[in-house]
Amino acid sequence: MEVSFSPHAPTEVDADLLVLPASAGADLGFELDRAGFAGRPGEELLVPRRAGDPFQAGAVLLVGLEPDADERAVRRAVGHAAPRMAGFATVAVALPHPGAVVEGVRLGGYRFDGYKSAPEGRAVERLILLAPEDLDAVARAEAVADAVTFTRDLVNTPAGDLVPMTLARRAVEMAEESGLEVRVLAADELREGGFGGILGVGAASANPPCLIEVSYPGDGKSGVVGLAGKGITFDAGGLGIKSQKAMATMKSDMAGGATMLAVVRAAARLGLRTGVVAVVPAAENMVSGSATRPGDVLRHRNGVTTEVVDTDAEGRLVLADALAYLAERRPDAIIDAATLTYSVMHALGEDITGILGNDRALLGALTEAGEAAGEPLWEMPMWRPYLERIKSDVADFKNDGGAHADVILAALFLENFTGGVPWAHLDFATTAYLDKATDLGPAGATGAMVRTLIGYLESR
């Protein structure tokens, strides 16, 4: 999509579609038939051009928006309206906050239709911003939208086309295009390196596991943040096999990994000062004669052992190795993201990501970044008395502590692999993949937390 600025008045711009803000009682400067349109947020009205109309565009799209709308409101309003814009090649938008406008058009107009025999519809080819020129805001918005789209594309890809080593190849291609350092540890190297969690989870699959590492150096003076993302490219549940219904969306179980790859890519594109190391433990959790059994004990990268009591609680097993590996680098902070527990779904629903951790400043900074991005986070307690529930009689820990408070139990488990480094855990089991459209995109992968994590890195 080509983006440009124009000094012309809305009535003078030549475009296929002109997008204008409208609120109750707003004066547009010219008359339009607004019968039944109140201009409330979330409302749109498409008005085709008629003879004598005072504007040059082929049609006008009125978007409900309050007069004092901030960037979040503009992003959501434009995102909600973006599917209406998709049938027009050239779109002029007379809304404030140009960066939010670009993000809204890109994210709200996203489609994953490469597997369809015919595309669903054309996208906006040229976007004209009728606002004071702000090239930096547009450049940032493009980088952020590209990162979200990169994540969505990976997560939406069918699991048969994105096995662990395929994900690794996609990461290598991305890293080479972005000038980033990349390393992939295959199964033999995982064995040599003591990554028992990743190997145990991937033991039943014909597609071997791997660990992906992509690094951006930053300016060399502003510290380094480690990112770990769960990369289960398909989760059948292991021997504790899921139901067909629960398995239906499990191609999305690598959303954490896709998110972290997208964030390190964006950090490089934006030239952020903070360095970033993204680590993705990638595996398929399948069923076969070689599967890890309940009662088996796995030894992780840092020597800690885990008794596997639930083969469907595999995400924490692979993340344990990734966190221990990152902790060896002694970064300033470690953040992990994972589609990890059903508990967070029941507690926070479809709009809110759970956050837990061991450092108040880090948790606060991430929550603030989420607020700015319109991606709310809610802190869950690290209730340490529950740690007794995951103590094992035969190993250091077990990977399940019962049906209740699993989001807390998972975080308490993961903390044992962070090496005392300031750490935050993002559980976005619901927000990463939705079965219905939102203001910022269709059903499927959302790219949640990409914008939040970019904002956090920018704030450092």
Coordinates of C-alpha atoms in Angstrom, one line a residue:
M1 CA 0.0 0.0 0.0
E2 CA 1.4 3.4 -1.0
V3 CA 1.0 6.1 1.6
S4 CA 1.2 9.8 1.0
F5 CA 0.1 13.1 2.5
S6 CA -2.0 15.8 0.7
P7 CA -2.5 19.4 1.6
H8 CA -5.8 19.5 -0.2
A9 CA -9.2 20.1 1.5
P10 CA -11.3 17.0 1.7
T11 CA -13.8 18.3 -0.9
E12 CA -10.9 18.8 -3.4
V13 CA -9.0 15.5 -3.1
D14 CA -9.3 13.1 -6.1
A15 CA -9.9 9.6 -4.7
D16 CA -12.2 6.7 -5.1
L17 CA -13.3 7.0 -1.5
L18 CA -13.1 9.9 1.0
V19 CA -13.2 8.9 4.7
L20 CA -14.5 11.6 7.1
P21 CA -15.0 11.5 10.9
A22 CA -18.5 12.1 12.1
S23 CA -20.1 12.4 15.5
A24 CA -23.6 13.3 16.7
G25 CA -24.3 16.9 15.5
A26 CA -20.9 17.2 13.7
D27 CA -20.7 19.8 10.9
L28 CA -19.0 18.3 7.9
G29 CA -18.9 21.6 6.0
F30 CA -21.3 20.3 3.4
E31 CA -24.7 18.5 3.4
L32 CA -25.0 14.7 3.1
D33 CA -28.0 12.5 3.5
R34 CA -27.3 11.1 7.0
A35 CA -30.7 9.6 7.7
G36 CA -30.4 7.1 10.5
F37 CA -26.7 7.7 11.1
A38 CA -25.9 9.1 14.5
G39 CA -22.1 9.0 14.2
R40 CA -21.5 6.9 17.3
P41 CA -18.2 5.0 17.5
G42 CA -18.4 1.7 15.6
E43 CA -20.9 3.1 13.1
E44 CA -20.2 3.8 9.4
L45 CA -22.2 5.3 6.6
L46 CA -21.2 4.9 2.9
V47 CA -22.6 7.7 0.7
P48 CA -22.0 7.4 -3.1
R49 CA -21.3 10.6 -5.0
R50 CA -24.3 12.2 -6.8
A51 CA -24.5 15.0 -9.2
G52 CA -24.0 18.3 -7.5
D53 CA -22.2 16.9 -4.4
P54 CA -19.4 19.3 -3.2
F55 CA -16.7 16.6 -3.1
Q56 CA -14.5 15.1 -5.9
A57 CA -14.2 11.5 -4.4
G58 CA -16.3 8.8 -5.9
A59 CA -17.9 8.1 -2.5
V60 CA -17.8 9.3 1.1
L61 CA -17.5 6.9 4.1
L62 CA -18.5 8.6 7.4
V63 CA -16.9 7.0 10.4
G64 CA -18.3 7.4 13.9
L65 CA -15.7 9.1 16.0
E66 CA -15.7 11.4 19.0
P67 CA -14.2 14.9 18.4
D68 CA -11.4 14.4 20.9
A69 CA -10.6 10.8 19.8
D70 CA -7.1 9.6 20.8
E71 CA -4.8 7.3 18.8
R72 CA -6.4 4.1 20.2
A73 CA -9.9 5.3 19.2
V74 CA -8.8 6.3 15.7
R75 CA -7.0 3.0 15.2
R76 CA -10.1 1.1 16.2
A77 CA -12.5 3.2 14.2
V78 CA -10.4 3.0 11.0
G79 CA -9.8 -0.8 11.6
H80 CA -13.5 -1.4 12.0
A81 CA -14.2 0.6 8.7
A82 CA -11.3 -1.0 6.8
P83 CA -13.3 -3.8 5.3
R84 CA -15.6 -1.2 3.8
M85 CA -12.6 0.5 2.2
A86 CA -11.2 -2.6 0.6
G87 CA -13.2 -2.2 -2.6
F88 CA -11.7 1.1 -3.4
A89 CA -8.2 1.4 -4.9
T90 CA -7.4 5.0 -3.7
V91 CA -8.7 6.1 -0.3
A92 CA -8.3 9.5 1.2
V93 CA -8.7 9.8 5.0
A94 CA -9.3 13.0 6.9
L95 CA -8.8 11.8 10.4
P96 CA -6.2 12.8 13.0
H97 CA -3.2 10.7 14.1
P98 CA -1.9 9.5 10.7
G99 CA 0.1 6.6 12.3
A100 CA -3.1 5.2 13.8
V101 CA -4.9 5.6 10.5
V102 CA -2.2 3.5 8.7
E103 CA -2.3 0.8 11.4
G104 CA -6.1 0.7 11.3
V105 CA -6.2 0.4 7.5
R106 CA -3.5 -2.3 7.4
L107 CA -4.8 -4.4 10.4
G108 CA -8.5 -4.0 9.9
G109 CA -8.1 -4.8 6.2
Y110 CA -5.9 -7.9 6.7
R111 CA -7.0 -11.1 4.9
F112 CA -5.4 -14.5 4.9
D113 CA -6.7 -15.9 1.6
G114 CA -3.7 -17.5 0.0
Y115 CA -5.3 -20.9 0.3
K116 CA -8.5 -19.8 -1.5
S117 CA -8.9 -20.5 -5.2
A118 CA -9.8 -16.9 -5.7
P119 CA -8.9 -13.9 -3.5
E120 CA -11.7 -12.5 -1.3
G121 CA -11.3 -8.9 -2.6
R122 CA -8.7 -6.3 -3.4
A123 CA -7.0 -4.2 -0.8
V124 CA -6.5 -0.5 -0.7
E125 CA -3.6 0.3 -3.1
R126 CA -3.1 4.0 -2.3
L127 CA -3.8 5.7 1.0
I128 CA -3.8 9.6 1.0
L129 CA -3.6 11.2 4.5
L130 CA -5.3 14.6 4.7
A131 CA -3.3 15.6 7.8
P132 CA -0.1 17.5 8.7
E133 CA 2.8 15.5 7.3
D134 CA 4.4 13.1 9.8
L135 CA 6.6 10.7 7.9
D136 CA 8.1 9.2 11.1
A137 CA 4.6 8.2 12.4
V138 CA 3.8 6.5 9.1
A139 CA 7.2 4.7 9.0
R140 CA 6.6 3.4 12.5
A141 CA 3.0 2.4 11.7
E142 CA 4.2 0.5 8.6
A143 CA 6.8 -1.4 10.6
V144 CA 4.3 -2.3 13.3
A145 CA 1.7 -3.4 10.8
D146 CA 4.2 -5.5 9.0
A147 CA 5.2 -7.2 12.3
V148 CA 1.5 -7.9 13.2
T149 CA 0.9 -9.2 9.7
F150 CA 4.0 -11.4 9.8
T151 CA 2.7 -12.9 13.1
R152 CA -0.8 -13.4 11.7
D153 CA 0.4 -15.1 8.6
L154 CA 2.5 -17.6 10.5
V155 CA -0.2 -18.4 13.0
N156 CA -2.9 -18.8 10.4
T157 CA -0.7 -21.2 8.3
P158 CA -2.0 -24.8 8.5
A159 CA 0.1 -26.9 10.8
G160 CA 0.9 -29.4 8.0
D161 CA 2.7 -26.6 6.2
L162 CA 4.4 -25.2 9.2
V163 CA 6.2 -27.9 11.1
P164 CA 9.1 -26.9 13.5
M165 CA 11.9 -26.9 10.9
T166 CA 9.6 -25.0 8.4
L167 CA 9.1 -22.3 11.1
A168 CA 12.9 -22.3 11.5
R169 CA 13.3 -21.7 7.8
R170 CA 10.9 -18.9 7.8
A171 CA 12.8 -17.4 10.7
V172 CA 16.1 -17.7 8.8
E173 CA 14.6 -16.1 5.7
M174 CA 13.3 -13.2 7.9
A175 CA 16.6 -12.8 9.7
E176 CA 18.6 -12.7 6.5
E177 CA 16.3 -10.1 5.0
S178 CA 16.5 -8.0 8.1
G179 CA 20.2 -8.3 8.7
L180 CA 19.8 -10.2 11.9
E181 CA 21.9 -13.0 13.4
V182 CA 20.1 -16.3 13.4
R183 CA 20.9 -19.7 14.8
V184 CA 18.9 -23.0 14.7
L185 CA 19.6 -25.9 17.0
A186 CA 18.4 -29.1 15.5
A187 CA 17.6 -32.3 17.5
D188 CA 21.1 -33.5 17.8
E189 CA 22.3 -30.2 19.1
L190 CA 19.3 -30.0 21.5
R191 CA 20.5 -33.4 22.9
E192 CA 24.0 -32.2 23.3
G193 CA 22.8 -29.0 24.9
G194 CA 20.5 -30.6 27.5
F195 CA 17.2 -29.3 26.2
G196 CA 15.2 -32.1 27.6
G197 CA 11.9 -30.3 27.7
I198 CA 11.9 -29.5 24.0
L199 CA 13.0 -33.1 23.1
G200 CA 10.5 -34.7 25.4
V201 CA 7.6 -32.8 23.9
G202 CA 8.7 -33.4 20.3
A203 CA 9.6 -37.1 20.9
A204 CA 6.4 -38.4 19.3
S205 CA 6.4 -36.4 16.1
A206 CA 7.8 -37.4 12.7
N207 CA 8.9 -33.7 12.4
P208 CA 11.8 -33.2 14.8
P209 CA 11.9 -30.2 17.2
C210 CA 14.4 -27.4 17.1
L211 CA 15.3 -24.2 18.9
I212 CA 15.4 -20.9 16.9
E213 CA 17.4 -17.9 18.0
V214 CA 17.3 -14.5 16.3
S215 CA 19.3 -11.6 17.6
Y216 CA 19.3 -7.8 17.1
P217 CA 22.3 -6.0 18.8
G218 CA 20.8 -2.6 19.3
D219 CA 23.3 0.2 19.9
G220 CA 25.5 -1.9 22.2
K221 CA 24.9 0.6 25.1
S222 CA 21.3 0.3 26.0
G223 CA 21.0 -3.2 27.3
V224 CA 19.4 -6.4 26.0
V225 CA 15.9 -7.9 26.4
G226 CA 15.4 -11.6 26.0
L227 CA 12.2 -12.8 24.4
A228 CA 10.9 -16.4 24.6
G229 CA 7.9 -17.5 22.6
K230 CA 6.2 -20.9 22.8
G231 CA 6.5 -22.5 19.4
I232 CA 4.3 -25.6 19.5
T233 CA 3.4 -25.8 15.8
F234 CA 0.6 -28.3 16.5
D235 CA -0.7 -29.6 19.8
A236 CA -2.6 -32.8 19.7
G237 CA -2.1 -33.1 23.5
G238 CA 0.4 -36.0 23.4
L239 CA -0.8 -39.2 25.0
G240 CA -3.3 -37.1 26.9
I241 CA -4.9 -36.4 23.6
K242 CA -7.2 -33.5 23.1
S243 CA -10.8 -33.7 21.9
Q244 CA -11.3 -33.0 18.2
K245 CA -13.0 -29.7 19.1
A246 CA -10.1 -28.6 21.3
M247 CA -7.6 -29.7 18.7
A248 CA -9.2 -27.7 15.9
T249 CA -7.3 -24.5 16.4
M250 CA -4.1 -25.9 17.7
K251 CA -2.1 -24.6 14.7
S252 CA -2.2 -21.4 16.7
D253 CA -0.2 -22.9 19.6
M254 CA 3.0 -21.3 18.2
A255 CA 1.6 -17.8 18.4
G256 CA 4.1 -16.9 21.1
G257 CA 7.0 -17.9 18.9
A258 CA 5.6 -16.0 15.9
T259 CA 5.1 -12.9 18.1
M260 CA 8.7 -12.9 19.3
L261 CA 10.1 -13.3 15.8
A262 CA 8.0 -10.4 14.6
V263 CA 9.1 -8.2 17.5
V264 CA 12.8 -8.7 16.9
R265 CA 12.2 -8.0 13.2
A266 CA 10.4 -4.8 14.1
A267 CA 13.2 -3.8 16.5
A268 CA 15.7 -4.0 13.7
R269 CA 13.5 -2.1 11.2
L270 CA 12.9 0.7 13.7
G271 CA 16.5 0.9 14.7
L272 CA 15.7 0.6 18.4
R273 CA 18.5 1.2 20.9
T274 CA 17.7 -1.8 23.0
G275 CA 19.1 -5.1 21.8
V276 CA 16.8 -8.1 21.5
V277 CA 17.4 -11.9 21.6
A278 CA 14.3 -13.9 20.6
V279 CA 14.3 -17.6 21.3
V280 CA 11.6 -20.0 20.0
P281 CA 11.4 -23.6 21.2
A282 CA 9.6 -25.3 18.3
A283 CA 8.0 -28.8 18.5
E284 CA 4.9 -30.8 17.6
N285 CA 3.1 -32.4 20.6
M286 CA 1.9 -35.6 18.9
V287 CA 0.9 -39.2 19.7
S288 CA 3.0 -42.2 18.8
G289 CA 4.9 -45.1 20.4
S290 CA 7.8 -42.8 21.1
A291 CA 5.7 -40.2 23.0
T292 CA 6.7 -39.0 26.4
R293 CA 4.6 -40.9 29.0
P294 CA 2.9 -39.6 32.1
G295 CA 5.4 -40.3 34.9
D296 CA 8.5 -39.7 32.7
V297 CA 11.1 -37.3 34.0
L298 CA 12.7 -34.7 31.8
R299 CA 15.9 -32.8 32.5
H300 CA 16.0 -29.2 31.4
R301 CA 18.8 -26.9 30.1
N302 CA 19.6 -25.7 33.7
G303 CA 19.6 -29.2 35.2
V304 CA 16.2 -28.8 36.9
T305 CA 14.0 -31.9 36.4
T306 CA 10.3 -32.2 35.7
E307 CA 8.0 -35.1 36.2
V308 CA 5.5 -35.1 33.3
V309 CA 2.1 -35.7 34.8
D310 CA 0.1 -34.1 32.0
T311 CA 1.4 -34.4 28.4
D312 CA -1.0 -31.7 27.4
A313 CA 0.8 -29.2 29.7
E314 CA 3.7 -29.2 27.2
G315 CA 4.1 -25.4 26.6
R316 CA 5.8 -24.9 30.0
L317 CA 8.2 -27.8 29.3
V318 CA 9.6 -26.2 26.1
L319 CA 9.5 -22.7 27.6
A320 CA 11.5 -23.9 30.6
D321 CA 14.5 -24.8 28.3
A322 CA 14.1 -21.5 26.4
L323 CA 14.1 -19.4 29.6
A324 CA 17.1 -21.2 31.0
Y325 CA 19.0 -20.7 27.8
L326 CA 18.2 -17.0 27.8
A327 CA 19.0 -16.6 31.5
E328 CA 22.5 -17.7 30.7
R329 CA 23.0 -14.5 28.7
R330 CA 22.0 -12.4 31.8
P331 CA 19.8 -10.0 29.8
D332 CA 18.3 -6.9 31.5
A333 CA 14.9 -8.6 31.4
I334 CA 13.2 -11.7 30.0
I335 CA 9.7 -11.7 28.6
D336 CA 7.9 -14.8 27.5
A337 CA 4.6 -15.2 25.6
A338 CA 2.5 -18.3 25.2
T339 CA -0.9 -19.7 24.5
L340 CA -0.5 -21.6 27.7
T341 CA -3.6 -22.2 29.9
Y342 CA -7.3 -22.5 29.9
S343 CA -7.3 -20.7 33.3
V344 CA -6.5 -17.4 31.7
M345 CA -9.4 -17.8 29.3
H346 CA -11.9 -18.4 32.1
A347 CA -10.5 -15.6 34.2
L348 CA -10.0 -12.8 31.6
G349 CA -12.0 -13.7 28.6
E350 CA -11.3 -12.7 25.0
D351 CA -9.9 -9.1 25.4
I352 CA -7.4 -9.2 28.1
T353 CA -3.9 -10.9 28.3
G354 CA -2.7 -12.2 31.7
I355 CA 0.6 -11.1 33.0
L356 CA 2.7 -12.4 35.8
G357 CA 6.3 -12.1 36.9
N358 CA 8.9 -11.3 39.5
D359 CA 9.7 -7.6 38.8
R360 CA 7.3 -4.8 39.5
A361 CA 9.0 -2.2 37.2
L362 CA 8.9 -4.6 34.3
L363 CA 5.3 -5.6 34.9
G364 CA 4.3 -1.9 35.2
A365 CA 6.1 -0.9 32.0
L366 CA 4.5 -3.7 30.0
T367 CA 1.1 -3.0 31.3
E368 CA 1.5 0.7 30.4
A369 CA 2.7 -0.3 26.9
G370 CA -0.4 -2.5 26.5
E371 CA -2.7 0.3 27.5
A372 CA -1.1 2.6 24.9
A373 CA -1.4 -0.1 22.3
G374 CA -5.1 -0.9 23.1
E375 CA -4.0 -4.4 24.3
P376 CA -5.0 -4.5 27.9
L377 CA -3.0 -6.6 30.4
W378 CA -4.1 -7.7 33.8
E379 CA -1.7 -8.9 36.5
M380 CA -2.4 -12.2 38.1
P381 CA -0.8 -13.1 41.4
M382 CA 2.4 -15.1 41.8
W383 CA 0.8 -16.8 44.8
R384 CA 3.9 -18.6 46.2
P385 CA 2.1 -21.0 48.6
Y386 CA 0.8 -22.7 45.5
L387 CA 4.3 -23.8 44.6
E388 CA 3.8 -26.8 46.9
R389 CA 1.2 -28.1 44.4
I390 CA 3.9 -28.6 41.7
K391 CA 6.5 -30.2 43.8
S392 CA 7.2 -33.8 42.7
D393 CA 8.1 -36.8 44.8
V394 CA 10.5 -38.1 42.1
A395 CA 11.8 -34.9 40.4
D396 CA 12.2 -31.3 41.3
F397 CA 8.8 -30.3 39.9
K398 CA 5.8 -31.7 38.0
N399 CA 4.2 -29.9 35.1
D400 CA 0.7 -29.8 36.5
G401 CA -0.7 -29.0 39.9
G402 CA -4.4 -29.6 39.4
A403 CA -7.4 -28.0 37.7
H404 CA -7.5 -24.8 39.6
A405 CA -5.3 -21.7 39.2
D406 CA -3.3 -23.2 36.4
V407 CA -2.2 -19.8 35.0
I408 CA -0.5 -19.2 38.4
L409 CA 0.9 -22.6 38.7
A410 CA 2.4 -22.4 35.2
A411 CA 4.1 -19.1 36.0
L412 CA 5.4 -20.4 39.3
F413 CA 6.9 -23.4 37.4
L414 CA 8.5 -21.1 34.7
E415 CA 10.1 -18.8 37.3
N416 CA 12.5 -21.6 38.3
F417 CA 14.2 -21.3 34.9
T418 CA 14.7 -17.5 34.8
G419 CA 17.9 -17.5 36.8
G420 CA 16.8 -14.5 38.9
V421 CA 16.6 -12.2 35.9
P422 CA 13.7 -9.7 35.9
W423 CA 11.0 -11.6 34.1
A424 CA 7.4 -11.3 32.9
H425 CA 5.1 -14.0 31.5
L426 CA 2.3 -13.2 29.1
D427 CA -0.4 -15.8 28.9
F428 CA -2.5 -15.0 25.8
A429 CA -4.3 -18.3 25.3
T430 CA -7.4 -16.4 24.2
T431 CA -6.3 -13.1 22.8
A432 CA -3.8 -14.6 20.3
Y433 CA -6.5 -16.4 18.2
L434 CA -10.2 -15.6 18.1
D435 CA -13.1 -17.2 16.4
K436 CA -14.7 -13.9 15.5
A437 CA -13.7 -10.7 13.9
T438 CA -12.6 -7.6 15.9
D439 CA -12.2 -4.0 15.1
L440 CA -8.6 -4.7 14.0
G441 CA -8.9 -7.8 12.0
P442 CA -10.9 -10.9 10.9
A443 CA -11.4 -14.1 12.8
G444 CA -8.2 -16.1 13.4
A445 CA -4.8 -14.9 14.4
T446 CA -4.8 -11.5 16.0
G447 CA -1.1 -10.6 16.4
A448 CA -1.8 -9.7 20.0
M449 CA 1.1 -8.4 22.1
V450 CA 3.2 -7.5 19.0
R451 CA 2.3 -3.8 19.3
T452 CA 2.6 -3.9 23.1
L453 CA 6.1 -5.4 23.1
I454 CA 7.3 -3.0 20.4
G455 CA 6.0 -0.1 22.5
Y456 CA 7.8 -1.5 25.6
L457 CA 11.1 -1.8 23.8
E458 CA 10.7 1.8 22.4
S459 CA 10.1 3.0 26.0
R460 CA 13.4 1.7 27.3

